[in-house]
Every structure is written in structure tokens, then in C-alpha cells.
PDB file of C-alpha atoms and ligand atoms in Angstrom:
ATOM      1  CA  MET A 240      86.981  77.882  14.505  1.00  0.00           C
ATOM      2  CA  ARG A 241      83.747  76.326  15.740  1.00  0.00           C
ATOM      3  CA  ARG A 242      80.768  78.661  16.182  1.00  0.00           C
ATOM      4  CA  SER A 243      79.314  78.356  19.644  1.00  0.00           C
ATOM      5  CA  VAL A 244      75.715  77.332  20.299  1.00  0.00           C
ATOM      6  CA  ILE A 245      73.474  78.145  23.221  1.00  0.00           C
ATOM      7  CA  ALA A 246      70.276  76.100  23.023  1.00  0.00           C
ATOM      8  CA  GLY A 247      67.293  76.220  25.372  1.00  0.00           C
ATOM      9  CA  ASN A 248      65.355  73.012  25.829  1.00  0.00           C
ATOM     10  CA  TRP A 249      62.023  74.099  27.258  1.00  0.00           C
ATOM     11  CA  LYS A 250      60.754  70.526  27.648  1.00  0.00           C
ATOM     12  CA  MET A 251      57.037  70.331  28.673  1.00  0.00           C
ATOM     13  CA  ASN A 252      57.039  73.757  30.314  1.00  0.00           C
ATOM     14  CA  LEU A 253      55.517  77.239  29.945  1.00  0.00           C
ATOM     15  CA  GLY A 254      52.015  78.408  29.050  1.00  0.00           C
ATOM     16  CA  PHE A 255      51.675  79.926  25.595  1.00  0.00           C
ATOM     17  CA  GLY A 256      51.706  83.529  26.887  1.00  0.00           C
ATOM     18  CA  GLU A 257      54.841  82.900  28.945  1.00  0.00           C
ATOM     19  CA  ALA A 258      56.584  81.254  26.015  1.00  0.00           C
ATOM     20  CA  ALA A 259      55.655  84.134  23.684  1.00  0.00           C
ATOM     21  CA  ASP A 260      56.924  86.702  26.219  1.00  0.00           C
ATOM     22  CA  LEU A 261      60.163  84.788  26.576  1.00  0.00           C
ATOM     23  CA  VAL A 262      60.741  84.675  22.808  1.00  0.00           C
ATOM     24  CA  ASN A 263      59.948  88.389  22.588  1.00  0.00           C
ATOM     25  CA  SER A 264      62.601  89.212  25.187  1.00  0.00           C
ATOM     26  CA  LEU A 265      65.146  86.953  23.503  1.00  0.00           C
ATOM     27  CA  THR A 266      64.631  88.616  20.124  1.00  0.00           C
ATOM     28  CA  LYS A 267      65.663  91.922  21.714  1.00  0.00           C
ATOM     29  CA  LEU A 268      68.956  90.603  23.075  1.00  0.00           C
ATOM     30  CA  ASN A 269      72.248  91.774  21.693  1.00  0.00           C
ATOM     31  CA  TYR A 270      74.775  89.011  21.214  1.00  0.00           C
ATOM     32  CA  ASN A 271      77.514  88.310  18.734  1.00  0.00           C
ATOM     33  CA  THR A 272      75.563  86.661  15.926  1.00  0.00           C
ATOM     34  CA  GLU A 273      78.792  86.093  13.972  1.00  0.00           C
ATOM     35  CA  GLN A 274      80.185  83.809  16.641  1.00  0.00           C
ATOM     36  CA  LYS A 275      77.140  82.363  18.315  1.00  0.00           C
ATOM     37  CA  ASP A 276      73.935  80.504  17.430  1.00  0.00           C
ATOM     38  CA  VAL A 277      70.989  80.790  19.786  1.00  0.00           C
ATOM     39  CA  ILE A 278      68.355  78.078  19.583  1.00  0.00           C
ATOM     40  CA  ILE A 279      65.108  77.515  21.466  1.00  0.00           C
ATOM     41  CA  ALA A 280      63.228  74.222  21.548  1.00  0.00           C
ATOM     42  CA  PRO A 281      59.666  74.845  22.745  1.00  0.00           C
ATOM     43  CA  SER A 282      56.764  72.389  22.808  1.00  0.00           C
ATOM     44  CA  PHE A 283      55.465  71.192  19.408  1.00  0.00           C
ATOM     45  CA  VAL A 284      52.168  73.012  19.868  1.00  0.00           C
ATOM     46  CA  TYR A 285      53.844  76.429  20.093  1.00  0.00           C
ATOM     47  CA  LEU A 286      56.394  76.027  17.302  1.00  0.00           C
ATOM     48  CA  SER A 287      54.366  77.684  14.589  1.00  0.00           C
ATOM     49  CA  GLU A 288      53.379  80.803  16.558  1.00  0.00           C
ATOM     50  CA  LEU A 289      56.741  81.223  18.270  1.00  0.00           C
ATOM     51  CA  GLY A 290      58.446  80.827  14.906  1.00  0.00           C
ATOM     52  CA  LYS A 291      56.498  83.889  13.714  1.00  0.00           C
ATOM     53  CA  ILE A 292      57.692  85.934  16.695  1.00  0.00           C
ATOM     54  CA  ALA A 293      61.316  84.871  16.156  1.00  0.00           C
ATOM     55  CA  LYS A 294      61.158  85.251  12.363  1.00  0.00           C
ATOM     56  CA  ASP A 295      63.084  88.502  11.963  1.00  0.00           C
ATOM     57  CA  SER A 296      65.634  87.676  14.645  1.00  0.00           C
ATOM     58  CA  ASN A 297      68.634  85.353  14.705  1.00  0.00           C
ATOM     59  CA  ILE A 298      66.952  82.984  17.142  1.00  0.00           C
ATOM     60  CA  LYS A 299      66.439  79.552  15.624  1.00  0.00           C
ATOM     61  CA  VAL A 300      63.387  77.533  16.584  1.00  0.00           C
ATOM     62  CA  TYR A 301      63.918  73.786  16.979  1.00  0.00           C
ATOM     63  CA  ALA A 302      61.637  70.902  17.956  1.00  0.00           C
ATOM     64  CA  GLN A 303      62.462  68.632  20.905  1.00  0.00           C
ATOM     65  CA  ASN A 304      61.719  65.436  19.015  1.00  0.00           C
ATOM     66  CA  PHE A 305      60.279  64.004  15.768  1.00  0.00           C
ATOM     67  CA  TYR A 306      59.423  60.654  14.217  1.00  0.00           C
ATOM     68  CA  TYR A 307      61.527  59.072  11.491  1.00  0.00           C
ATOM     69  CA  GLU A 308      58.738  58.189   9.032  1.00  0.00           C
ATOM     70  CA  ASP A 309      57.476  60.853   6.609  1.00  0.00           C
ATOM     71  CA  SER A 310      53.743  60.199   7.018  1.00  0.00           C
ATOM     72  CA  GLY A 311      51.265  57.441   7.775  1.00  0.00           C
ATOM     73  CA  ALA A 312      49.434  55.723  10.605  1.00  0.00           C
ATOM     74  CA  PHE A 313      51.619  56.865  13.524  1.00  0.00           C
ATOM     75  CA  THR A 314      49.127  58.353  15.960  1.00  0.00           C
ATOM     76  CA  GLY A 315      50.527  61.167  18.034  1.00  0.00           C
ATOM     77  CA  GLU A 316      53.779  61.512  16.108  1.00  0.00           C
ATOM     78  CA  VAL A 317      55.211  64.448  14.143  1.00  0.00           C
ATOM     79  CA  SER A 318      57.359  64.126  11.016  1.00  0.00           C
ATOM     80  CA  ILE A 319      60.303  66.188   9.823  1.00  0.00           C
ATOM     81  CA  GLU A 320      58.268  67.252   6.774  1.00  0.00           C
ATOM     82  CA  MET A 321      55.571  68.650   9.064  1.00  0.00           C
ATOM     83  CA  LEU A 322      58.153  70.571  11.073  1.00  0.00           C
ATOM     84  CA  LYS A 323      59.774  71.926   7.922  1.00  0.00           C
ATOM     85  CA  ASN A 324      56.350  72.972   6.613  1.00  0.00           C
ATOM     86  CA  ILE A 325      55.979  75.422   9.486  1.00  0.00           C
ATOM     87  CA  GLY A 326      59.564  76.683   9.299  1.00  0.00           C
ATOM     88  CA  VAL A 327      61.160  74.718  12.157  1.00  0.00           C
ATOM     89  CA  ALA A 328      64.931  74.818  11.674  1.00  0.00           C
ATOM     90  CA  GLY A 329      66.003  71.570  13.343  1.00  0.00           C
ATOM     91  CA  SER A 330      65.450  69.372  16.389  1.00  0.00           C
ATOM     92  CA  ILE A 331      66.928  67.826  19.471  1.00  0.00           C
ATOM     93  CA  VAL A 332      67.155  64.024  19.137  1.00  0.00           C
ATOM     94  CA  GLY A 333      67.838  61.251  21.642  1.00  0.00           C
ATOM     95  CA  HIS A 334      67.452  63.336  24.793  1.00  0.00           C
ATOM     96  CA  SER A 335      67.904  61.197  27.911  1.00  0.00           C
ATOM     97  CA  GLU A 336      64.265  61.833  28.882  1.00  0.00           C
ATOM     98  CA  ARG A 337      63.228  60.371  25.501  1.00  0.00           C
ATOM     99  CA  ARG A 338      65.546  57.427  26.089  1.00  0.00           C
ATOM    100  CA  MET A 339      64.495  56.743  29.669  1.00  0.00           C
ATOM    101  CA  ILE A 340      60.827  57.740  29.946  1.00  0.00           C
ATOM    102  CA  PHE A 341      59.757  56.982  26.377  1.00  0.00           C
ATOM    103  CA  HIS A 342      62.022  53.977  25.846  1.00  0.00           C
ATOM    104  CA  GLU A 343      63.851  55.300  22.784  1.00  0.00           C
ATOM    105  CA  THR A 344      66.666  52.931  21.920  1.00  0.00           C
ATOM    106  CA  ASP A 345      69.946  53.669  20.157  1.00  0.00           C
ATOM    107  CA  GLU A 346      68.418  51.950  17.123  1.00  0.00           C
ATOM    108  CA  VAL A 347      65.404  54.291  17.050  1.00  0.00           C
ATOM    109  CA  ILE A 348      67.673  57.298  17.548  1.00  0.00           C
ATOM    110  CA  ASN A 349      69.838  56.113  14.647  1.00  0.00           C
ATOM    111  CA  LYS A 350      66.713  55.866  12.429  1.00  0.00           C
ATOM    112  CA  LYS A 351      65.787  59.407  13.429  1.00  0.00           C
ATOM    113  CA  ILE A 352      69.273  60.698  12.638  1.00  0.00           C
ATOM    114  CA  LYS A 353      69.152  58.944   9.254  1.00  0.00           C
ATOM    115  CA  ALA A 354      65.784  60.588   8.542  1.00  0.00           C
ATOM    116  CA  ALA A 355      67.215  63.966   9.574  1.00  0.00           C
ATOM    117  CA  VAL A 356      70.138  63.438   7.180  1.00  0.00           C
ATOM    118  CA  ALA A 357      67.761  62.492   4.347  1.00  0.00           C
ATOM    119  CA  HIS A 358      65.850  65.738   4.941  1.00  0.00           C
ATOM    120  CA  LYS A 359      68.952  67.861   5.639  1.00  0.00           C
ATOM    121  CA  PHE A 360      67.364  68.721   8.963  1.00  0.00           C
ATOM    122  CA  PRO A 361      69.899  69.827  11.608  1.00  0.00           C
ATOM    123  CA  VAL A 362      69.865  67.905  14.884  1.00  0.00           C
ATOM    124  CA  ILE A 363      71.358  68.187  18.346  1.00  0.00           C
ATOM    125  CA  PHE A 364      72.093  64.550  19.140  1.00  0.00           C
ATOM    126  CA  CYS A 365      72.159  63.900  22.911  1.00  0.00           C
ATOM    127  CA  VAL A 366      74.243  61.306  24.722  1.00  0.00           C
ATOM    128  CA  GLY A 367      75.130  60.810  28.373  1.00  0.00           C
ATOM    129  CA  GLU A 368      75.759  58.293  31.120  1.00  0.00           C
ATOM    130  CA  THR A 369      73.779  57.557  34.282  1.00  0.00           C
ATOM    131  CA  LEU A 370      75.188  58.030  37.782  1.00  0.00           C
ATOM    132  CA  GLU A 371      75.665  54.248  38.174  1.00  0.00           C
ATOM    133  CA  GLN A 372      77.697  54.143  34.974  1.00  0.00           C
ATOM    134  CA  ARG A 373      79.866  57.052  36.099  1.00  0.00           C
ATOM    135  CA  VAL A 374      80.429  55.500  39.525  1.00  0.00           C
ATOM    136  CA  ALA A 375      81.339  52.215  37.839  1.00  0.00           C
ATOM    137  CA  GLY A 376      83.886  54.115  35.731  1.00  0.00           C
ATOM    138  CA  VAL A 377      82.353  53.061  32.411  1.00  0.00           C
ATOM    139  CA  HIS A 378      81.084  56.524  31.423  1.00  0.00           C
ATOM    140  CA  GLU A 379      83.425  57.042  28.461  1.00  0.00           C
ATOM    141  CA  GLU A 380      82.662  53.625  27.005  1.00  0.00           C
ATOM    142  CA  VAL A 381      78.921  54.141  27.451  1.00  0.00           C
ATOM    143  CA  VAL A 382      78.893  57.588  25.876  1.00  0.00           C
ATOM    144  CA  THR A 383      81.155  56.774  22.930  1.00  0.00           C
ATOM    145  CA  ALA A 384      79.060  53.640  22.307  1.00  0.00           C
ATOM    146  CA  GLN A 385      75.923  55.832  22.215  1.00  0.00           C
ATOM    147  CA  VAL A 386      77.656  58.149  19.744  1.00  0.00           C
ATOM    148  CA  GLY A 387      78.721  55.210  17.563  1.00  0.00           C
ATOM    149  CA  LEU A 388      75.295  53.542  17.551  1.00  0.00           C
ATOM    150  CA  GLY A 389      73.471  56.801  16.870  1.00  0.00           C
ATOM    151  CA  LEU A 390      75.797  57.567  13.966  1.00  0.00           C
ATOM    152  CA  GLU A 391      75.805  54.102  12.404  1.00  0.00           C
ATOM    153  CA  GLY A 392      75.642  54.450   8.612  1.00  0.00           C
ATOM    154  CA  ILE A 393      76.140  58.227   8.796  1.00  0.00           C
ATOM    155  CA  SER A 394      78.796  59.437   6.361  1.00  0.00           C
ATOM    156  CA  GLU A 395      81.335  62.190   6.783  1.00  0.00           C
ATOM    157  CA  LYS A 396      79.242  64.429   4.509  1.00  0.00           C
ATOM    158  CA  ASP A 397      76.077  63.678   6.512  1.00  0.00           C
ATOM    159  CA  MET A 398      77.776  64.907   9.676  1.00  0.00           C
ATOM    160  CA  GLU A 399      77.275  68.517   8.504  1.00  0.00           C
ATOM    161  CA  ILE A 400      73.812  68.584  10.073  1.00  0.00           C
ATOM    162  CA  ILE A 401      74.881  67.076  13.383  1.00  0.00           C
ATOM    163  CA  THR A 402      75.747  68.785  16.641  1.00  0.00           C
ATOM    164  CA  ILE A 403      76.401  66.541  19.639  1.00  0.00           C
ATOM    165  CA  ALA A 404      75.258  67.305  23.187  1.00  0.00           C
ATOM    166  CA  TYR A 405      76.918  65.530  26.094  1.00  0.00           C
ATOM    167  CA  GLU A 406      74.420  65.519  28.945  1.00  0.00           C
ATOM    168  CA  PRO A 407      75.261  63.336  31.942  1.00  0.00           C
ATOM    169  CA  VAL A 408      71.882  62.048  33.149  1.00  0.00           C
ATOM    170  CA  TRP A 409      72.820  62.677  36.796  1.00  0.00           C
ATOM    171  CA  ALA A 410      73.377  66.376  36.055  1.00  0.00           C
ATOM    172  CA  ILE A 411      70.053  67.034  34.306  1.00  0.00           C
ATOM    173  CA  GLY A 412      67.654  69.064  36.417  1.00  0.00           C
ATOM    174  CA  THR A 413      69.526  68.135  39.597  1.00  0.00           C
ATOM    175  CA  GLY A 414      71.540  71.315  40.132  1.00  0.00           C
ATOM    176  CA  LYS A 415      74.682  69.130  39.999  1.00  0.00           C
ATOM    177  CA  THR A 416      76.868  70.102  37.067  1.00  0.00           C
ATOM    178  CA  ALA A 417      79.741  67.989  35.834  1.00  0.00           C
ATOM    179  CA  SER A 418      82.955  69.800  36.728  1.00  0.00           C
ATOM    180  CA  SER A 419      84.353  71.639  33.749  1.00  0.00           C
ATOM    181  CA  ASP A 420      87.311  69.221  33.772  1.00  0.00           C
ATOM    182  CA  ASP A 421      85.053  66.140  33.737  1.00  0.00           C
ATOM    183  CA  ALA A 422      82.934  67.638  30.959  1.00  0.00           C
ATOM    184  CA  GLU A 423      86.057  68.588  28.993  1.00  0.00           C
ATOM    185  CA  SER A 424      87.515  65.101  29.265  1.00  0.00           C
ATOM    186  CA  MET A 425      84.283  63.534  27.970  1.00  0.00           C
ATOM    187  CA  HIS A 426      84.104  66.048  25.111  1.00  0.00           C
ATOM    188  CA  LYS A 427      87.672  65.149  24.227  1.00  0.00           C
ATOM    189  CA  ALA A 428      86.812  61.440  24.304  1.00  0.00           C
ATOM    190  CA  ILE A 429      83.876  62.060  21.949  1.00  0.00           C
ATOM    191  CA  ARG A 430      86.104  64.078  19.607  1.00  0.00           C
ATOM    192  CA  ASN A 431      88.757  61.338  19.628  1.00  0.00           C
ATOM    193  CA  PHE A 432      86.077  58.785  18.827  1.00  0.00           C
ATOM    194  CA  LEU A 433      84.893  60.899  15.866  1.00  0.00           C
ATOM    195  CA  GLY A 434      88.501  61.290  14.756  1.00  0.00           C
ATOM    196  CA  LYS A 435      88.845  57.506  14.580  1.00  0.00           C
ATOM    197  CA  LYS A 436      85.425  56.887  13.021  1.00  0.00           C
ATOM    198  CA  TYR A 437      85.825  59.660  10.436  1.00  0.00           C
ATOM    199  CA  ASN A 438      88.968  61.797  10.478  1.00  0.00           C
ATOM    200  CA  LYS A 439      90.624  64.519  12.527  1.00  0.00           C
ATOM    201  CA  ALA A 440      89.389  67.403  10.379  1.00  0.00           C
ATOM    202  CA  LEU A 441      85.797  66.309  10.844  1.00  0.00           C
ATOM    203  CA  ALA A 442      86.289  65.720  14.568  1.00  0.00           C
ATOM    204  CA  ASP A 443      87.731  69.218  14.889  1.00  0.00           C
ATOM    205  CA  ASN A 444      84.695  70.716  13.190  1.00  0.00           C
ATOM    206  CA  VAL A 445      81.855  68.968  15.009  1.00  0.00           C
ATOM    207  CA  ARG A 446      80.293  71.090  17.704  1.00  0.00           C
ATOM    208  CA  ILE A 447      79.892  69.392  21.063  1.00  0.00           C
ATOM    209  CA  LEU A 448      77.617  71.044  23.619  1.00  0.00           C
ATOM    210  CA  TYR A 449      77.459  70.357  27.332  1.00  0.00           C
ATOM    211  CA  GLY A 450      74.093  70.014  29.090  1.00  0.00           C
ATOM    212  CA  GLY A 451      73.045  69.367  32.682  1.00  0.00           C
ATOM    213  CA  SER A 452      72.320  72.154  35.184  1.00  0.00           C
ATOM    214  CA  VAL A 453      73.995  74.867  33.133  1.00  0.00           C
ATOM    215  CA  LYS A 454      73.397  78.206  34.878  1.00  0.00           C
ATOM    216  CA  PRO A 455      74.649  81.800  34.636  1.00  0.00           C
ATOM    217  CA  GLU A 456      77.111  80.908  37.434  1.00  0.00           C
ATOM    218  CA  ASN A 457      78.855  78.049  35.630  1.00  0.00           C
ATOM    219  CA  ILE A 458      78.572  78.857  31.916  1.00  0.00           C
ATOM    220  CA  SER A 459      81.811  80.843  31.629  1.00  0.00           C
ATOM    221  CA  GLU A 460      83.911  78.139  33.235  1.00  0.00           C
ATOM    222  CA  LEU A 461      82.404  75.487  30.958  1.00  0.00           C
ATOM    223  CA  MET A 462      82.820  77.621  27.840  1.00  0.00           C
ATOM    224  CA  ALA A 463      86.469  78.266  28.685  1.00  0.00           C
ATOM    225  CA  MET A 464      87.204  74.598  27.963  1.00  0.00           C
ATOM    226  CA  GLU A 465      88.782  73.861  24.610  1.00  0.00           C
ATOM    227  CA  ASN A 466      86.347  71.151  23.556  1.00  0.00           C
ATOM    228  CA  ILE A 467      83.103  72.641  24.884  1.00  0.00           C
ATOM    229  CA  ASP A 468      81.380  74.555  22.094  1.00  0.00           C
ATOM    230  CA  GLY A 469      78.150  75.507  23.751  1.00  0.00           C
ATOM    231  CA  ALA A 470      75.377  74.475  26.083  1.00  0.00           C
ATOM    232  CA  LEU A 471      72.014  72.751  26.009  1.00  0.00           C
ATOM    233  CA  VAL A 472      70.122  74.431  28.817  1.00  0.00           C
ATOM    234  CA  GLY A 473      66.904  73.216  30.455  1.00  0.00           C
ATOM    235  CA  GLY A 474      65.673  74.921  33.632  1.00  0.00           C
ATOM    236  CA  ALA A 475      67.765  78.076  33.292  1.00  0.00           C
ATOM    237  CA  SER A 476      66.433  78.696  29.759  1.00  0.00           C
ATOM    238  CA  LEU A 477      62.873  79.179  31.026  1.00  0.00           C
ATOM    239  CA  LYS A 478      63.487  82.674  32.398  1.00  0.00           C
ATOM    240  CA  ALA A 479      64.570  85.592  30.224  1.00  0.00           C
ATOM    241  CA  ASP A 480      67.143  86.956  32.687  1.00  0.00           C
ATOM    242  CA  SER A 481      68.972  83.691  33.366  1.00  0.00           C
ATOM    243  CA  PHE A 482      68.910  82.580  29.725  1.00  0.00           C
ATOM    244  CA  ALA A 483      70.158  86.017  28.621  1.00  0.00           C
ATOM    245  CA  LYS A 484      73.066  85.764  31.072  1.00  0.00           C
ATOM    246  CA  ILE A 485      73.962  82.364  29.675  1.00  0.00           C
ATOM    247  CA  ILE A 486      73.739  83.601  26.077  1.00  0.00           C
ATOM    248  CA  ASN A 487      75.988  86.543  26.955  1.00  0.00           C
ATOM    249  CA  TYR A 488      78.371  84.559  29.165  1.00  0.00           C
TER     250      TYR A 488
HETATM  251  P1  PGA B 587      68.791  71.201  32.898  1.00  0.00           P
HETATM  252  O1  PGA B 587      68.366  70.330  31.597  1.00  0.00           O
HETATM  253  O2  PGA B 587      69.575  72.382  32.380  1.00  0.00           O
HETATM  254  O3  PGA B 587      67.495  71.615  33.531  1.00  0.00           O
HETATM  255  O4  PGA B 587      69.614  70.336  33.756  1.00  0.00           O
HETATM  256  C1  PGA B 587      69.247  70.163  30.515  1.00  0.00           C
HETATM  257  C2  PGA B 587      68.623  69.263  29.475  1.00  0.00           C
HETATM  258  O5  PGA B 587      67.945  68.284  29.825  1.00  0.00           O
HETATM  259  O6  PGA B 587      68.794  69.481  28.261  1.00  0.00           O
END
């Protein structure tokens, strides 16, 4: 049985006071901590303080990104060691905004995943096709290729720290969600790919989240799908009431 995960990706949003208030409300929520992980990924600059607020709760604080080197002349970058130093539990990696706006390639994402493995640092590894790729009917190829390139050189054992998030680019921040059937069929394709690359037992254990305009109104339908194990939520994770409804779908 795969534990479900509801993760909030706050991106470059919220003032510090708003973020602190939001974490405070989330720490008071009642949810089934046996069956569900709740993760928030705030801006780097708030991680330390928000981590203190979340400390005695079950909420895990993740980063949105990191660099693959441990230290050195990499102006503006943050290493896994630095994140671990302040108690950050893991990170998102390869988000489509990192890929598209900041030109992160599959090769860079693979280096980051390798660094995460070396540091036993859990990651939510994002993949997803553009609208053009979906219209052209190549979405499954594109997404499984992203999974394969990101996981190059990653062993079965290393996979313990990896959660995958399928986020169709056309559904992110647009209000357009993939239908639960379309999401389910992509999740199945990813699981089949992992079954071939590794083995069925591993594929059955990897958690695959859906992301892209997840809201209180569509979470239950998505979560009812056999291969959808959770959600990576952007916009709707920025308000306590909507995020709480998603957590308690
Ligand atoms: P959205 O973002 O929920 O605002 O569409 C999801 C994401 O980018 O992770």
C-alpha cells in the first residue's frame, strides 16, 4: 500500500507573515498521519523559520530546488548540505518552471537526482509534456523519456528517496486539469516504464503524484484513480482553507 502525499509548491509567493500564518494553520489540521504525508515547499529564504514553526507537527518542509555541487563558487545557488543543515527534509526537482524559465536540462536534473541520492535527500521529481506535445500525441513518449533521462544511473535501491510528480505543463496554473482518466493513463505509463527499467515490485511501490490545477473540487476524483498517489499543488496550496480541503479530500 502506497502512502499518499499532498505537497504544496508555494513557488515565489507569500510574504513572510502570510507564510508563517499558513504554516501555523496547517500544523493545527487533523489528518490521517498514518496514511498521508503533507509537505510544503516554501521559498528558500523562509525555510529555516517555517521549519521551526512546523517542527512539532507532521508537516514536512521541502525546498523547491537545489544545486548538485556540495560547495564552491556557484553564486546564488544552494546545496543539499546547506538545506540539511537547517533541517529541510527534501526538495522538489525538475519542475517545469525550472526546465522552461531557467533552462534546466534532463542532464542537469539527473545530476541533481544523483546528488540527492548521494545525500539520501528525498526528492519529488517532476515530469510533464507541453500542450503541443499532447496535441501531437507524443505525450507518453516525452514523459517516459524525461523519467528515463532523469533516472539514468539511479539504482533500484536509490529509488527509495524518489517520488515522481506528473505535471502536464498545460495544466499548471491554467485552471485546466488533466481529466482523471488522462492523468491515470499517464501514471500507468510511468509505472509500466519503471517496471521495465527496474521491476514490478519497485514500480508498484513508487509514489506518483499528479500536479496541475489541483483544487478542492477535483482532488477526490483524481485520488480515486488507482495509480494516482497524491498531488503537487501550486495555487490552491497558498490559502489555508483550500489547501486544508485538499489535504482532507
Ligand atoms: P498549480 O501548480 O496547482 O498552480 O497548477 C502546480 C505546480 O506547478 O506544481
